[in-house]
Amino acid sequence: MNEEQDRNRRLEWFRDARYGMFIHWGLYAQIGRHEWVMNRERIPIPEYEKYADTWKPEPGCIREWAKLAKKAGMRYMVMTTKHHEGFSLWDSKINSYNAAKHGPCRDLVAEYVEAVRAEGLKVGLYYSLGDWHHPDGHTCKNNEDSRKRFVEYTHGLVRELMSNYGKIDILWYDGNWPLTTAEEFESVKLNAMVRELQPDILINNRSGLSEDFGTPENNIVAETGGRMWEACMTFNESWGYTPIDTDYKSSSKVLSMLRQVASGGGNLLLNIGPHPKGGVPEP
């Protein structure tokens, strides 16, 4: 089987799926001013770290997301396992700044994977390549020793995600900066490792490599040449929990987006930003 045949094999379920749930959830939910709040408001790391010990999501909240996704006709889910803020939602042996060692005192990725599988949905993990918390996350662009350390750290965290939770269906990269090329992130090596551990996985196009599918953001634009694509869209204008943002899309608008992506041969990944406790905003 050649590379294109193998890609088509892995994409078969994804081409039929059409509809998935995106979840942006992390420490930023407690602040309630968008997932970029640490950067936009220039919150110092020591001050931001305090949120790690105060975050107490309710047990079972992720099961409710999965039930909602199933009820809505979604076929898969993708959750932020680590956003740009650098806080890992799993019990990482590499990054001690994580949910098992701080406020939640639980492996939230394990809970998520279990909940998604219980509803018969496919499991997607989002991972931000950028990291505002790691000491090399700012200096790696212009210092080779820093870059090597940061790349080793990045590859190690991705390896944990691909090794510890059974079969993973989608790896959804984001935030490939300050390193901006596949060469800088050593993405060929990174994704080869991912595929060795998860031979059926689909990888998006945000590690500097085109991989399996395109990801237009807040814009429905079909790929050319029959290439698979997925439009990631928000219910309002924010990805993370932002209660002041009340401009929610109507159900008719969501249906219109679904028709549009389906006619173009793509998928709709529709985002929710849960409350700090884990509840889904009522709209």
GROMACS .gro file of C-alpha atoms in nm:
model
  283
    1MET     CA    1   0.000   0.000   0.000
    2ASN     CA    2   0.147   0.337  -0.101
    3GLU     CA    3   0.123   0.659   0.102
    4GLU     CA    4  -0.186   0.790  -0.077
    5GLN     CA    5  -0.371   0.460  -0.043
    6ASP     CA    6  -0.289   0.448   0.327
    7ARG     CA    7  -0.411   0.806   0.373
    8ASN     CA    8  -0.740   0.724   0.200
    9ARG     CA    9  -0.778   0.419   0.424
   10ARG     CA   10  -0.729   0.629   0.738
   11LEU     CA   11  -0.955   0.908   0.608
   12GLU     CA   12  -1.252   0.684   0.526
   13TRP     CA   13  -1.441   0.740   0.853
   14PHE     CA   14  -1.344   1.110   0.863
   15ARG     CA   15  -1.485   1.179   0.517
   16ASP     CA   16  -1.818   1.038   0.632
   17ALA     CA   17  -1.818   1.211   0.972
   18ARG     CA   18  -1.907   1.568   0.864
   19TYR     CA   19  -1.958   1.700   1.219
   20GLY     CA   20  -1.741   1.715   1.532
   21MET     CA   21  -1.716   1.899   1.863
   22PHE     CA   22  -1.414   2.117   1.945
   23ILE     CA   23  -1.351   2.194   2.314
   24HIS     CA   24  -1.128   2.476   2.439
   25TRP     CA   25  -1.080   2.427   2.812
   26GLY     CA   26  -0.793   2.515   3.044
   27LEU     CA   27  -0.682   2.756   3.314
   28TYR     CA   28  -0.799   3.047   3.100
   29ALA     CA   29  -1.161   2.941   3.162
   30GLN     CA   30  -1.131   3.065   3.521
   31ILE     CA   31  -1.046   3.415   3.404
   32GLY     CA   32  -1.327   3.416   3.148
   33ARG     CA   33  -1.163   3.650   2.900
   34HIS     CA   34  -1.064   3.428   2.608
   35GLU     CA   35  -0.794   3.161   2.587
   36TRP     CA   36  -0.532   3.422   2.485
   37VAL     CA   37  -0.579   3.618   2.809
   38MET     CA   38  -0.229   3.540   2.945
   39ASN     CA   39  -0.071   3.691   2.635
   40ARG     CA   40  -0.313   3.974   2.565
   41GLU     CA   41  -0.313   4.105   2.921
   42ARG     CA   42   0.057   4.033   2.975
   43ILE     CA   43  -0.010   3.833   3.292
   44PRO     CA   44   0.327   3.731   3.445
   45ILE     CA   45   0.390   3.357   3.470
   46PRO     CA   46   0.403   3.349   3.857
   47GLU     CA   47   0.067   3.527   3.873
   48TYR     CA   48  -0.091   3.305   3.607
   49GLU     CA   49   0.040   2.988   3.772
   50LYS     CA   50  -0.183   3.056   4.074
   51TYR     CA   51  -0.485   2.957   3.867
   52ALA     CA   52  -0.348   2.602   3.844
   53ASP     CA   53  -0.420   2.536   4.212
   54THR     CA   54  -0.761   2.703   4.218
   55TRP     CA   55  -0.914   2.520   3.921
   56LYS     CA   56  -1.165   2.262   4.049
   57PRO     CA   57  -1.375   2.120   3.762
   58GLU     CA   58  -1.667   1.905   3.864
   59PRO     CA   59  -1.640   1.526   3.828
   60GLY     CA   60  -1.836   1.390   3.534
   61CYS     CA   61  -1.855   1.718   3.342
   62ILE     CA   62  -1.675   1.574   3.039
   63ARG     CA   63  -1.929   1.293   3.015
   64GLU     CA   64  -2.196   1.558   2.965
   65TRP     CA   65  -2.004   1.706   2.671
   66ALA     CA   66  -1.979   1.365   2.507
   67LYS     CA   67  -2.351   1.299   2.557
   68LEU     CA   68  -2.428   1.641   2.407
   69ALA     CA   69  -2.205   1.572   2.108
   70LYS     CA   70  -2.374   1.237   2.049
   71LYS     CA   71  -2.721   1.391   2.080
   72ALA     CA   72  -2.624   1.665   1.830
   73GLY     CA   73  -2.523   1.408   1.569
   74MET     CA   74  -2.151   1.471   1.600
   75ARG     CA   75  -1.919   1.181   1.516
   76TYR     CA   76  -1.598   1.290   1.688
   77MET     CA   77  -1.453   1.529   1.945
   78VAL     CA   78  -1.126   1.725   1.977
   79MET     CA   79  -1.016   1.870   2.315
   80THR     CA   80  -0.731   2.104   2.401
   81THR     CA   81  -0.487   1.886   2.599
   82LYS     CA   82  -0.241   2.178   2.626
   83HIS     CA   83  -0.313   2.524   2.494
   84HIS     CA   84  -0.061   2.807   2.447
   85GLU     CA   85  -0.065   2.873   2.824
   86GLY     CA   86   0.145   2.556   2.869
   87PHE     CA   87  -0.076   2.375   3.124
   88SER     CA   88  -0.111   2.004   3.046
   89LEU     CA   89  -0.450   1.848   3.119
   90TRP     CA   90  -0.294   1.504   3.166
   91ASP     CA   91  -0.066   1.338   3.421
   92SER     CA   92   0.258   1.426   3.246
   93LYS     CA   93   0.593   1.295   3.366
   94ILE     CA   94   0.768   1.569   3.165
   95ASN     CA   95   0.560   1.877   3.247
   96SER     CA   96   0.481   1.907   3.620
   97TYR     CA   97   0.256   2.204   3.541
   98ASN     CA   98  -0.040   1.973   3.487
   99ALA     CA   99  -0.392   1.886   3.600
  100ALA     CA  100  -0.296   1.578   3.799
  101LYS     CA  101  -0.046   1.766   4.016
  102HIS     CA  102  -0.245   2.086   4.065
  103GLY     CA  103  -0.605   2.197   4.122
  104PRO     CA  104  -0.807   1.927   3.947
  105CYS     CA  105  -0.579   1.652   4.087
  106ARG     CA  106  -0.706   1.432   3.803
  107ASP     CA  107  -0.596   1.326   3.459
  108LEU     CA  108  -0.854   1.516   3.255
  109VAL     CA  109  -0.735   1.367   2.925
  110ALA     CA  110  -0.801   1.017   3.060
  111GLU     CA  111  -1.152   1.125   3.165
  112TYR     CA  112  -1.209   1.279   2.823
  113VAL     CA  113  -1.096   0.974   2.628
  114GLU     CA  114  -1.312   0.745   2.840
  115ALA     CA  115  -1.618   0.970   2.798
  116VAL     CA  116  -1.580   1.001   2.421
  117ARG     CA  117  -1.539   0.628   2.374
  118ALA     CA  118  -1.841   0.558   2.595
  119GLU     CA  119  -2.057   0.745   2.341
  120GLY     CA  120  -1.904   0.561   2.045
  121LEU     CA  121  -1.733   0.874   1.911
  122LYS     CA  122  -1.384   0.915   1.767
  123VAL     CA  123  -1.114   1.067   1.990
  124GLY     CA  124  -0.921   1.377   1.889
  125LEU     CA  125  -0.645   1.547   2.090
  126TYR     CA  126  -0.542   1.910   2.034
  127TYR     CA  127  -0.184   2.002   2.120
  128SER     CA  128  -0.036   2.353   2.106
  129LEU     CA  129   0.320   2.347   1.977
  130GLY     CA  130   0.370   2.697   2.116
  131ASP     CA  131   0.413   2.737   2.492
  132TRP     CA  132   0.413   3.064   2.690
  133HIS     CA  133   0.507   2.890   3.015
  134HIS     CA  134   0.815   2.689   2.917
  135PRO     CA  135   1.141   2.884   2.963
  136ASP     CA  136   1.254   2.797   2.610
  137GLY     CA  137   0.916   2.878   2.458
  138HIS     CA  138   1.023   3.239   2.396
  139THR     CA  139   1.394   3.198   2.319
  140CYS     CA  140   1.393   2.889   2.096
  141LYS     CA  141   1.368   3.089   1.774
  142ASN     CA  142   1.708   3.257   1.811
  143ASN     CA  143   1.907   3.016   2.026
  144GLU     CA  144   1.996   2.669   1.899
  145ASP     CA  145   2.046   2.514   2.243
  146SER     CA  146   1.708   2.653   2.347
  147ARG     CA  147   1.547   2.519   2.030
  148LYS     CA  148   1.685   2.170   2.088
  149ARG     CA  149   1.556   2.163   2.446
  150PHE     CA  150   1.214   2.291   2.343
  151VAL     CA  151   1.184   2.041   2.057
  152GLU     CA  152   1.282   1.755   2.288
  153TYR     CA  153   1.019   1.874   2.536
  154THR     CA  154   0.756   1.902   2.263
  155HIS     CA  155   0.826   1.558   2.118
  156GLY     CA  156   0.822   1.407   2.466
  157LEU     CA  157   0.480   1.549   2.551
  158VAL     CA  158   0.331   1.434   2.221
  159ARG     CA  159   0.477   1.088   2.282
  160GLU     CA  160   0.298   1.072   2.617
  161LEU     CA  161  -0.034   1.160   2.455
  162MET     CA  162   0.015   0.900   2.184
  163SER     CA  163   0.128   0.628   2.427
  164ASN     CA  164  -0.093   0.646   2.735
  165TYR     CA  165  -0.456   0.645   2.620
  166GLY     CA  166  -0.503   0.364   2.372
  167LYS     CA  167  -0.614   0.439   2.019
  168ILE     CA  168  -0.624   0.809   1.927
  169ASP     CA  169  -0.803   0.901   1.604
  170ILE     CA  170  -0.692   1.263   1.545
  171LEU     CA  171  -0.390   1.471   1.647
  172TRP     CA  172  -0.477   1.838   1.606
  173TYR     CA  173  -0.169   2.062   1.622
  174ASP     CA  174  -0.188   2.439   1.669
  175GLY     CA  175   0.029   2.738   1.759
  176ASN     CA  176   0.346   2.658   1.566
  177TRP     CA  177   0.542   2.961   1.684
  178PRO     CA  178   0.789   3.111   1.758
  179LEU     CA  179   0.928   2.820   1.559
  180THR     CA  180   0.744   2.840   1.230
  181THR     CA  181   0.882   2.567   1.004
  182ALA     CA  182   0.871   2.190   0.998
  183GLU     CA  183   1.250   2.191   1.005
  184GLU     CA  184   1.263   2.393   1.326
  185PHE     CA  185   1.011   2.169   1.503
  186GLU     CA  186   1.161   1.857   1.342
  187SER     CA  187   0.807   1.773   1.240
  188VAL     CA  188   0.899   1.490   1.003
  189LYS     CA  189   1.060   1.306   1.293
  190LEU     CA  190   0.777   1.405   1.528
  191ASN     CA  191   0.498   1.280   1.303
  192ALA     CA  192   0.685   0.962   1.213
  193MET     CA  193   0.695   0.884   1.585
  194VAL     CA  194   0.322   0.960   1.611
  195ARG     CA  195   0.239   0.724   1.324
  196GLU     CA  196   0.459   0.449   1.465
  197LEU     CA  197   0.259   0.465   1.789
  198GLN     CA  198  -0.079   0.531   1.624
  199PRO     CA  199  -0.082   0.381   1.271
  200ASP     CA  200  -0.446   0.475   1.204
  201ILE     CA  201  -0.425   0.835   1.324
  202LEU     CA  202  -0.512   1.147   1.123
  203ILE     CA  203  -0.286   1.452   1.163
  204ASN     CA  204  -0.381   1.806   1.067
  205ASN     CA  205  -0.171   2.055   0.872
  206ARG     CA  206  -0.040   2.283   1.150
  207SER     CA  207   0.302   2.133   1.219
  208GLY     CA  208   0.449   2.280   0.902
  209LEU     CA  209   0.355   1.969   0.701
  210SER     CA  210   0.041   1.923   0.493
  211GLU     CA  211  -0.035   1.579   0.641
  212ASP     CA  212  -0.394   1.449   0.616
  213PHE     CA  213  -0.635   1.743   0.616
  214GLY     CA  214  -0.656   2.122   0.599
  215THR     CA  215  -0.799   2.338   0.878
  216PRO     CA  216  -0.956   2.669   0.768
  217GLU     CA  217  -1.033   2.866   1.086
  218ASN     CA  218  -1.360   3.060   1.128
  219ASN     CA  219  -1.393   3.039   0.752
  220ILE     CA  220  -1.548   2.770   0.532
  221VAL     CA  221  -1.314   2.726   0.238
  222ALA     CA  222  -1.283   2.393   0.059
  223GLU     CA  223  -0.943   2.246  -0.024
  224THR     CA  224  -0.862   2.180  -0.389
  225GLY     CA  225  -0.779   1.859  -0.569
  226GLY     CA  226  -1.002   1.645  -0.349
  227ARG     CA  227  -0.790   1.701  -0.039
  228MET     CA  228  -0.980   1.654   0.287
  229TRP     CA  229  -1.051   1.960   0.503
  230GLU     CA  230  -1.224   2.060   0.824
  231ALA     CA  231  -1.356   2.408   0.906
  232CYS     CA  232  -1.314   2.487   1.276
  233MET     CA  233  -1.575   2.741   1.384
  234THR     CA  234  -1.682   2.900   1.712
  235PHE     CA  235  -2.037   2.933   1.845
  236ASN     CA  236  -1.960   3.297   1.929
  237GLU     CA  237  -1.642   3.496   1.862
  238SER     CA  238  -1.430   3.326   2.130
  239TRP     CA  239  -1.276   2.981   2.164
  240GLY     CA  240  -1.230   2.972   2.542
  241TYR     CA  241  -1.498   3.063   2.797
  242THR     CA  242  -1.583   3.434   2.758
  243PRO     CA  243  -1.920   3.517   2.916
  244ILE     CA  244  -1.918   3.876   2.788
  245ASP     CA  245  -1.924   3.739   2.431
  246THR     CA  246  -2.295   3.669   2.379
  247ASP     CA  247  -2.305   3.678   1.999
  248TYR     CA  248  -2.395   3.309   1.959
  249LYS     CA  249  -2.482   3.153   1.625
  250SER     CA  250  -2.840   3.038   1.582
  251SER     CA  251  -2.932   2.676   1.513
  252SER     CA  252  -3.027   2.773   1.157
  253LYS     CA  253  -2.679   2.924   1.110
  254VAL     CA  254  -2.517   2.602   1.232
  255LEU     CA  255  -2.731   2.399   0.992
  256SER     CA  256  -2.631   2.634   0.712
  257MET     CA  257  -2.263   2.582   0.795
  258LEU     CA  258  -2.315   2.205   0.797
  259ARG     CA  259  -2.476   2.217   0.452
  260GLN     CA  260  -2.192   2.433   0.323
  261VAL     CA  261  -1.911   2.208   0.447
  262ALA     CA  262  -2.092   1.895   0.329
  263SER     CA  263  -2.140   2.036  -0.020
  264GLY     CA  264  -1.766   2.109  -0.033
  265GLY     CA  265  -1.669   1.763   0.089
  266GLY     CA  266  -1.544   1.883   0.429
  267ASN     CA  267  -1.626   1.860   0.799
  268LEU     CA  268  -1.747   2.112   1.055
  269LEU     CA  269  -1.563   2.117   1.390
  270LEU     CA  270  -1.786   2.336   1.609
  271ASN     CA  271  -1.629   2.475   1.926
  272ILE     CA  272  -1.761   2.514   2.279
  273GLY     CA  273  -1.580   2.689   2.566
  274PRO     CA  274  -1.697   2.527   2.893
  275HIS     CA  275  -1.720   2.707   3.227
  276PRO     CA  276  -1.435   2.655   3.476
  277LYS     CA  277  -1.647   2.389   3.649
  278GLY     CA  278  -1.698   2.218   3.316
  279GLY     CA  279  -2.055   2.313   3.231
  280VAL     CA  280  -2.147   2.417   2.877
  281PRO     CA  281  -2.280   2.774   2.838
  282GLU     CA  282  -2.658   2.755   2.797
  283PRO     CA  283  -2.682   2.915   2.449
   0.00000   0.00000   0.00000
